[in-house]
Coordinates of C-alpha atoms and ligand atoms in Angstrom, one line a residue:
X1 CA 43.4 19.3 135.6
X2 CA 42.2 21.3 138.2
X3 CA 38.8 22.5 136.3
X4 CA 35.9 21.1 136.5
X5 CA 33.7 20.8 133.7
X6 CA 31.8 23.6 131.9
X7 CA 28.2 24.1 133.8
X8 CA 29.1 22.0 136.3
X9 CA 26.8 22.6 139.1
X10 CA 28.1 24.1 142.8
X11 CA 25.4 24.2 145.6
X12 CA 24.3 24.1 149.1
X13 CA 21.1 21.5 150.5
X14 CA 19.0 22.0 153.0
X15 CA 16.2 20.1 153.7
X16 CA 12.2 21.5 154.9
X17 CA 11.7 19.7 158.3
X18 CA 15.7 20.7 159.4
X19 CA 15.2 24.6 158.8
X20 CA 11.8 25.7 158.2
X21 CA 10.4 25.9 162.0
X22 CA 7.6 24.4 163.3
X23 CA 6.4 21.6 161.0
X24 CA 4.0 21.4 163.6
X25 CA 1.5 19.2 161.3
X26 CA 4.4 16.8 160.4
X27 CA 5.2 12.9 162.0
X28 CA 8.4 14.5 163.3
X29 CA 7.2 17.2 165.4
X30 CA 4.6 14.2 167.1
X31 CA 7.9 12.3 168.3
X32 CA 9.9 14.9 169.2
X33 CA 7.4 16.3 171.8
X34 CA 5.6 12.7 173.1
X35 CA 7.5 11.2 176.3
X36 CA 9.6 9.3 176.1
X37 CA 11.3 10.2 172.7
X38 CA 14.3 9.9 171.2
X39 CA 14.9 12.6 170.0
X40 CA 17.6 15.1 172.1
X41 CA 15.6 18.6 171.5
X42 CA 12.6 19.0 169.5
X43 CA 12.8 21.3 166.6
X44 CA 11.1 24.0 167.4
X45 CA 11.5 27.4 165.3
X46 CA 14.7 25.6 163.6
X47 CA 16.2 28.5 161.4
X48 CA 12.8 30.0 160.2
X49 CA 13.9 29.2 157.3
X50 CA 10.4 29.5 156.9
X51 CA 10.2 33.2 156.7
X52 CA 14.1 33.7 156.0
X53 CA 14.5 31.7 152.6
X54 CA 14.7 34.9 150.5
X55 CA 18.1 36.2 152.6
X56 CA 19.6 32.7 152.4
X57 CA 19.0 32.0 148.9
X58 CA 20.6 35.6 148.7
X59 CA 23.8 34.9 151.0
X60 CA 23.9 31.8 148.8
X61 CA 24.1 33.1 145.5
X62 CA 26.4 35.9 146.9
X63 CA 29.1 32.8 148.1
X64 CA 28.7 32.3 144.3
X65 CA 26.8 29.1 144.4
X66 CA 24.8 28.1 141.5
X67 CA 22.3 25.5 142.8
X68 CA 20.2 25.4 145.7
X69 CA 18.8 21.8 146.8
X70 CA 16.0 22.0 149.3
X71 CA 12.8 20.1 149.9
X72 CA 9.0 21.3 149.8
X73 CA 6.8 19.9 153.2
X74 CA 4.5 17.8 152.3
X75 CA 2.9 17.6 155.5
X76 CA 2.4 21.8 154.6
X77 CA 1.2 21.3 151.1
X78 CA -1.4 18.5 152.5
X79 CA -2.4 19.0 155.9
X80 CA -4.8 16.7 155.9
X81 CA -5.8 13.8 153.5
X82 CA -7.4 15.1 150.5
X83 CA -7.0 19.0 151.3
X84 CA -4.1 20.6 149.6
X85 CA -3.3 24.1 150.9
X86 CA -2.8 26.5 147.8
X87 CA -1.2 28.9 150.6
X88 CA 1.9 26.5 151.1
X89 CA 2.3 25.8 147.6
X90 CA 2.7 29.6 146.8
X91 CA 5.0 30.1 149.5
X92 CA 7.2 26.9 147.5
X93 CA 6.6 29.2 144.4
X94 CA 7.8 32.4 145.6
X95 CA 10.7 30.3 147.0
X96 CA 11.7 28.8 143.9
X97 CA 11.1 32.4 142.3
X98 CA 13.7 33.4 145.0
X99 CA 15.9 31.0 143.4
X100 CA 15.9 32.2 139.7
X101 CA 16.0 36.0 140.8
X102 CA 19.1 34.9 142.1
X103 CA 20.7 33.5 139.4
X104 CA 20.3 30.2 141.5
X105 CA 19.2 26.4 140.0
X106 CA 16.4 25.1 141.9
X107 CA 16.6 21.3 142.9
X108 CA 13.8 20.4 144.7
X109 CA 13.2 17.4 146.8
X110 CA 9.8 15.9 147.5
X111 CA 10.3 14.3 150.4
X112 CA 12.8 14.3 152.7
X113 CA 12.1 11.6 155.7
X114 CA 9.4 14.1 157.5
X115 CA 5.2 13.0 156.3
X116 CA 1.8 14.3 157.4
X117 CA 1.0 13.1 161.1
X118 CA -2.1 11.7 159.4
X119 CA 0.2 9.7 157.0
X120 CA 2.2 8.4 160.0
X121 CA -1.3 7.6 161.6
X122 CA -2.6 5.9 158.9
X123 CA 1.0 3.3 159.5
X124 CA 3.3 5.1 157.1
X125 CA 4.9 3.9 153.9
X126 CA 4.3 0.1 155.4
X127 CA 1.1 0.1 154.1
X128 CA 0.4 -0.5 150.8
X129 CA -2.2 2.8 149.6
X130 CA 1.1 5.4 150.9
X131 CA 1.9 4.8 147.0
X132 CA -1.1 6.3 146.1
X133 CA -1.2 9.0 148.6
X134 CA 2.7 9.5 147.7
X135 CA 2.1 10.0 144.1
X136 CA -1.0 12.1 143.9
X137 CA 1.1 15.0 146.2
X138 CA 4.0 14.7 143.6
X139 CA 1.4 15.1 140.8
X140 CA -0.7 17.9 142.9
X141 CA 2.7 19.7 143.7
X142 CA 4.7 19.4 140.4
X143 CA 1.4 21.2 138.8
X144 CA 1.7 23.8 140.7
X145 CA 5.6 24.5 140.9
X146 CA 6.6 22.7 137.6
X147 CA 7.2 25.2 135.7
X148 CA 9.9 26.9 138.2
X149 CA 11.8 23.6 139.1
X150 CA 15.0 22.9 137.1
X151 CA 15.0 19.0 139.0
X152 CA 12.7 16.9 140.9
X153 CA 13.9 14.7 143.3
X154 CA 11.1 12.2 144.5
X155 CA 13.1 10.4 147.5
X156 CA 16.0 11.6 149.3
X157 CA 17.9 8.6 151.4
X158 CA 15.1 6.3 150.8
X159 CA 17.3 3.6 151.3
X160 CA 18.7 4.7 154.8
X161 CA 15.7 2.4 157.1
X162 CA 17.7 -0.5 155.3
X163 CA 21.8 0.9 156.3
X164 CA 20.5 2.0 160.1
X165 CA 20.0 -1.6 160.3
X166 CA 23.6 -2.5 160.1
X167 CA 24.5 0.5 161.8
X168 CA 25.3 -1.6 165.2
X169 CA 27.2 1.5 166.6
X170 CA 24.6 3.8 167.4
X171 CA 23.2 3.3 169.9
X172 CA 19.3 3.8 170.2
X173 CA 17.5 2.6 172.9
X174 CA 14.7 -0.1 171.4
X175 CA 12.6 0.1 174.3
X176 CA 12.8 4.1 174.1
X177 CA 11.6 3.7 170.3
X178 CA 9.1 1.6 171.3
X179 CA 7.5 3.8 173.6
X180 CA 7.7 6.6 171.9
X181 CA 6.1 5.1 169.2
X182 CA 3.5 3.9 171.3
X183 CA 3.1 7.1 172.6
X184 CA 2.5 8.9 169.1
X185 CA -0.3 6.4 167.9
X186 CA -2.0 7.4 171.3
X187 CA -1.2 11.4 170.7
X188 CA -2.8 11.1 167.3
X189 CA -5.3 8.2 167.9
X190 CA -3.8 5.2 165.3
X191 CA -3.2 1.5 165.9
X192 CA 0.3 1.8 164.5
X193 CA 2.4 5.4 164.0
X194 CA 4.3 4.6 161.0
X195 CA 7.2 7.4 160.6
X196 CA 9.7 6.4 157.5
X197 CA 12.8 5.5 160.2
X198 CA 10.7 3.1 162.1
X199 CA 9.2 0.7 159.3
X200 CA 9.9 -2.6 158.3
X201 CA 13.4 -1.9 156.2
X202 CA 12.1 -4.3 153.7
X203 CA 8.7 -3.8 153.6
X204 CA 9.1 0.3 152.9
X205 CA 11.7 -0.7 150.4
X206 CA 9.3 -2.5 148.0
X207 CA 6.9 0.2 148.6
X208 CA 9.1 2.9 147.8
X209 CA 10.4 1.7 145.0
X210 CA 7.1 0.9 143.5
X211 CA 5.9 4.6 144.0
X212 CA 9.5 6.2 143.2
X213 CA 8.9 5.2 139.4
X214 CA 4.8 6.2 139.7
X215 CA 6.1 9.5 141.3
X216 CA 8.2 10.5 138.5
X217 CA 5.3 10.0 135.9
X218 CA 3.5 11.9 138.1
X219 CA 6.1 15.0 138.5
X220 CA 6.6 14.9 134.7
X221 CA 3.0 15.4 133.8
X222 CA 2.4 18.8 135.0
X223 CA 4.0 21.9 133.2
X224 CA 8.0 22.1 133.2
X225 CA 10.5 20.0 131.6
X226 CA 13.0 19.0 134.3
X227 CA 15.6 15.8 135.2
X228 CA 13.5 13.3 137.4
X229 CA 15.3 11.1 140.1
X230 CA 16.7 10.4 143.9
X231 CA 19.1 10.3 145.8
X232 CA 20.9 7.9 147.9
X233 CA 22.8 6.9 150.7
X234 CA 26.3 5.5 150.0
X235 CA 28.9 4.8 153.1
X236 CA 32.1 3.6 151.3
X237 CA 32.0 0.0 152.9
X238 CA 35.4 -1.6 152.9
X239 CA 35.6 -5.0 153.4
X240 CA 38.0 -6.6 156.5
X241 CA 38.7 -10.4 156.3
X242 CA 38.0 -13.1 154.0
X243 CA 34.3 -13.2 155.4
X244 CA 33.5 -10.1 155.6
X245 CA 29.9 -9.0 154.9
X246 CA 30.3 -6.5 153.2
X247 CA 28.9 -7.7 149.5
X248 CA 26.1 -8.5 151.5
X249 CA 25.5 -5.6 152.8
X250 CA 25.9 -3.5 149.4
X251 CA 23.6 -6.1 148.0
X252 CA 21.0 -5.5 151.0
X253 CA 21.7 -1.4 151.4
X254 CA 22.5 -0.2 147.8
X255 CA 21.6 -2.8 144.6
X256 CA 18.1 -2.5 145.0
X257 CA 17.7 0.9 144.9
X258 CA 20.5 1.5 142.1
X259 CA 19.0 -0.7 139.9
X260 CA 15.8 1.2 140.3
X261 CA 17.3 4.3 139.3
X262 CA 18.2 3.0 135.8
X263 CA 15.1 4.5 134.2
X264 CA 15.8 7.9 136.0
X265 CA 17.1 10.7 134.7
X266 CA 19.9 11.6 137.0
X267 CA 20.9 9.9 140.3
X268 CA 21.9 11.8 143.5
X269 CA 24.5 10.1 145.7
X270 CA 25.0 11.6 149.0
X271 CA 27.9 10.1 150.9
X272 CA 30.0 11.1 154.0
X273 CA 32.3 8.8 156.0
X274 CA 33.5 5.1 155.4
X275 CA 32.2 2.0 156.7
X276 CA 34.6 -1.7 158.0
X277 CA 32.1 -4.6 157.6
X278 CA 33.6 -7.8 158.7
X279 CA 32.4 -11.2 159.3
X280 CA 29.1 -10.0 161.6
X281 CA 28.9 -6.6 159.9
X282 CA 30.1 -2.9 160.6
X283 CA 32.7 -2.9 163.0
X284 CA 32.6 0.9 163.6
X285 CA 35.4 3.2 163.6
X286 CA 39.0 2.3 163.5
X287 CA 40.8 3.3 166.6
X288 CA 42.8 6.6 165.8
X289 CA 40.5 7.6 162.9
X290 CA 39.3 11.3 163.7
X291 CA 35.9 11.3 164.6
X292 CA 33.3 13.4 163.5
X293 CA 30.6 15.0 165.9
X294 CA 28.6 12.2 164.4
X295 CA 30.8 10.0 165.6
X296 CA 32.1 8.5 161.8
X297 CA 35.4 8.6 160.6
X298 CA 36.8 12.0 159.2
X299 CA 36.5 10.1 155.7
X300 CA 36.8 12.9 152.9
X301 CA 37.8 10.0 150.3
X302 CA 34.1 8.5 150.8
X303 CA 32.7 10.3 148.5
X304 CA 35.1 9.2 145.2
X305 CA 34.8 5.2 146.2
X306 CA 30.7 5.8 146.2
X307 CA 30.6 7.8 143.1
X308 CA 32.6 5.5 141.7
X309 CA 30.4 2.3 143.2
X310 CA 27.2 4.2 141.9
X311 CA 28.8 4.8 138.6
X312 CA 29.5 1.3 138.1
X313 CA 26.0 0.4 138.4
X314 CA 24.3 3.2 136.9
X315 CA 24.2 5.1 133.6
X316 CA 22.8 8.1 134.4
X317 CA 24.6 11.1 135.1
X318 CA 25.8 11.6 138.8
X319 CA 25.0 14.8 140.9
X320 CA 26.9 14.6 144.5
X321 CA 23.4 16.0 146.1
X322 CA 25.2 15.5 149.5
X323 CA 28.6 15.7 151.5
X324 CA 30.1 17.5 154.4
X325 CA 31.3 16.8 157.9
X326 CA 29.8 17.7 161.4
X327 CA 32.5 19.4 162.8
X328 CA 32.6 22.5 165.2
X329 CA 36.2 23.4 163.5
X330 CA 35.5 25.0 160.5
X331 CA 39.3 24.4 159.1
X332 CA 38.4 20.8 159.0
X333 CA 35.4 21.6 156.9
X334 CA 37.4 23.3 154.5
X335 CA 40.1 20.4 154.7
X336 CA 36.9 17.4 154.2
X337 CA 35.8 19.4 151.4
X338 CA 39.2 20.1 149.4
X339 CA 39.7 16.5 149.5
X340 CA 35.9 15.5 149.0
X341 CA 36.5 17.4 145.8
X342 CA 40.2 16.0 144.7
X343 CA 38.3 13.0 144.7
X344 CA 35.6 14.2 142.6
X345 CA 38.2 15.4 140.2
X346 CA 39.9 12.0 139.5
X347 CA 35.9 10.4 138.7
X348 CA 36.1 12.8 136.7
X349 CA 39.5 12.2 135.0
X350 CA 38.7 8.6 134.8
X351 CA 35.4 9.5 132.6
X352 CA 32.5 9.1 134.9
X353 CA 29.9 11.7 134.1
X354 CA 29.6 13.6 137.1
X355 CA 27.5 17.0 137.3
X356 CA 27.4 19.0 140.3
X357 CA 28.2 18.9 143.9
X358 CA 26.0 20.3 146.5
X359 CA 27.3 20.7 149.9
X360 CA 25.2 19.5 153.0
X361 CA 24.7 21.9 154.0
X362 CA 24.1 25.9 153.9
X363 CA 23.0 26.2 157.4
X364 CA 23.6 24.9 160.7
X365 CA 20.5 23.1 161.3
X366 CA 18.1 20.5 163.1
X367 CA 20.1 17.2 162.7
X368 CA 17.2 15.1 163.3
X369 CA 17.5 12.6 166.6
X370 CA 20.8 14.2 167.6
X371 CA 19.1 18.0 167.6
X372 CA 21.0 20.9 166.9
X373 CA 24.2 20.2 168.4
X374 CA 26.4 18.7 165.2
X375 CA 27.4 21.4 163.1
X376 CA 27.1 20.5 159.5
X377 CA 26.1 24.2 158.0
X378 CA 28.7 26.9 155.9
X379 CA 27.1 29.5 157.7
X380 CA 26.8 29.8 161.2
X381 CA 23.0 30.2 162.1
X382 CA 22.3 31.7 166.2
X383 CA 18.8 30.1 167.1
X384 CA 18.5 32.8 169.3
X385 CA 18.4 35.9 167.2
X386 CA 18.4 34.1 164.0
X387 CA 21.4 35.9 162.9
X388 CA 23.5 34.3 160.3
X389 CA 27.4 34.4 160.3
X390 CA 29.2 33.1 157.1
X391 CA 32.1 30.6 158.1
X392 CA 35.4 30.4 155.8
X393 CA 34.3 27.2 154.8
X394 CA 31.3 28.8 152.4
X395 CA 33.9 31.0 151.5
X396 CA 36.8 28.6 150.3
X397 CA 33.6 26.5 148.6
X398 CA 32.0 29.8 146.8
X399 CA 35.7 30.5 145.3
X400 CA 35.8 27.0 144.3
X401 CA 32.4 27.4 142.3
X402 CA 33.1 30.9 140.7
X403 CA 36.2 29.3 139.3
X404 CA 35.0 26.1 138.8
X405 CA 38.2 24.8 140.2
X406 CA 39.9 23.7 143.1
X407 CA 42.6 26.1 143.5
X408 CA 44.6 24.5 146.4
X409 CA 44.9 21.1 145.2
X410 CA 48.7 20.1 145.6
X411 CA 49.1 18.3 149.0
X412 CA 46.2 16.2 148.3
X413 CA 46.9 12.6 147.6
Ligands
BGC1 C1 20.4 13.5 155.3 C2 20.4 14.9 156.0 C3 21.2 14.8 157.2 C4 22.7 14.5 156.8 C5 23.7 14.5 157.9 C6 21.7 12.8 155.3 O1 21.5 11.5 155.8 O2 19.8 13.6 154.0 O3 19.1 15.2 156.2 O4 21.2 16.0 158.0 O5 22.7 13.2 156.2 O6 23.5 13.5 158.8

């Protein structure tokens, strides 16, 4: 009962903006250095992952994980409008290269929340040509790396714009957003600076969804054969009262986006903590519930109520492309993720056809607004010498995946 299915894949995510170092051409890197901003530290050289990929696709492997999830830049592979840089999309080569010398399953995201300035300056995925522009880098990119990518991933979280905006507990400054906004359209000399977190929920929703199903016609038709889809944000809402919001909500945050994924190969759910929605929405955390650097709940059980929510809705196979816990106590890492997985195990015993599970994430990392201070990473990563220190949390997970089964599993409920 403890095994998990045959080929069942065991990974680590990382994603290009969070570890690379200096996206410097990118939306991001415009809003983390314009005053005021948002965001606590800019990103700066991050974990130069950048010029480090080939040893951390190595210490992955040797943990004995078999899938890698990471995303290629496209505000590298396109630096500006029209000019594709065959430099960048080599370097995306020799990384995925890294990958299979390794033993290691590539999964590669297309975009994951960072864009061209010159996208952001031309207002983002609010305006109706970002389709275009969105699907002619998926079809420039798949063409050249098709044939090393074992799954393409078009969106990751495209859905999260729409679940900030019941997210009353975090606390963001509007007129700070504002300004900084204001303050990037100057820097790079637009009307409107359109980054993916500060569109119009609804308006990037129809958009994306639009270009999601053009993209993956558009990944399919270079060489390679691969699993085409995206993944999405799940909170596991739980409804207080008799007038609670919370179908709402799921119908707002989640039902759009999971119907869209019924022509998709694969979907990727990516869930971390719980959510109470009553009669005006989230409530926030329940007094007493452990509290993650993020400030969520210590909610391991998420993850089985949202692959079981997605499953419900979806046919297509299930890869868990993200879960963890910020935490600077690596024993409740390894606790979050022993139960993570019981819960994996029952969707499993109950039928639903779940794939993989890819931990976020294999290094300690840029964690966007909130900088580098929440610890999400199995290894350890000092931004000062760059060194990498493996935690016991990689550990526990690697033994997990070289057995392919949880070998601690009494105690769990
Ligand atoms: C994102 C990651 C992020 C993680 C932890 C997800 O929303 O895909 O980029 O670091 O959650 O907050």
């Amino acid at each position: 009962m403890n095994q998990f299915p045959s080929g069942f894949l065991w990974g680590a995510a990382t994603a290009a903006h969070q570890v690379e170092g200096n996206n410097v051409n990118s939306d991001l890197w415009v809003m983390e250095h314009v005053q005021p901003t948002v965001f606590a530290e800019p990103s700066l050289d991050a974990c130069d992952h950048y010029h480090r990929f080939a040893e951390d696709i190595r210490l992955l492997a040797s943990l004995g994980l078999n899938t890698y999830r990471f995303s290629i830049e496209w505000a590298r592979i396109e630096p500006e409008r029209n000019h594709f840089s065959r430099t960048a999309l080599e370097h995306y080569r020799r990384m995925l290269a890294a990958c299979h010398e390794n033993g290691v399953t590539p999964m590669v995201t297309f975009y994951h929340f960072s864009s061209p300035r010159w996208f952001a300056a031309l207002g983002g995925w609010e305006r109706a040509v970002s389709g275009d522009l969105f699907v002619r880098y998926c079809e420039r990119a798949a063409r050249h790396l098709g044939d090393l990518m074992a799954f393409a991933t078009t969106f990751n979280e495209p859905n999260l714009p729409m679940l900030l905006r019941w997210m009353k507990h975090i606390e963001i400054p509007v007129t700070t957003v504002m300004r900084m906004r204001s303050q990037a359209s100057r820097a790079t000399g637009c009307d409107r600076f359109g980054c993916f977190f500060l569109g119009d929920a609804h308006k990037l929703q129809d958009v994306m969804i639009a270009a999601h199903h053009r993209a993956v016609s558009a990944m399919k038709s270079g060489p390679g054969d691969y699993p085409a889809g995206f993944s999405i944000a799940i909170q596991d809402e739980q409804a207080v009262g008799p007038k609670s919001k919370r179908n709402r909500k799921c119908a707002e945050v989640y039902d759009p986006w999971l119907a869209a994924a019924a022509g998709s190969d694969y979907l990727g759910v990516q869930a971390y903590t719980r959510c109470r929605v009553g009669p005006k929405g989230d409530l926030g955390p329940e007094p007493g519930v452990e509290l993650t650097q993020m400030g969520y709940e210590f909610w391991p059980e998420a993850l089985e109520a949202c692959v079981r929510y997605a499953s419900e809705r979806v046919k297509a196979p299930i890869y868990v492309t993200e879960n963890g816990v910020s935490t600077e106590d690596d024993a409740r890492r390894i606790e979050y993720t022993r139960r993570a997985l019981a819960g994996l195990q029952r969707c499993l015993a109950d039928g639903i056809d779940v794939r993989g599970y890819i931990h976020w994430s294999l290094l300690d990392n840029f964690e966007w607004i909130m900088g580098y201070r929440p610890k999400f990473g199995l290894i350890e990563v000092d931004r000062e010498t760059q060194r990498r220190t493996i935690k016991p949390s990689a550990y526990y997970l690697g033994e997990i995946a070289r057995g392919n089964r949880i070998p601690d599993l009494a105690g769990t409920r």
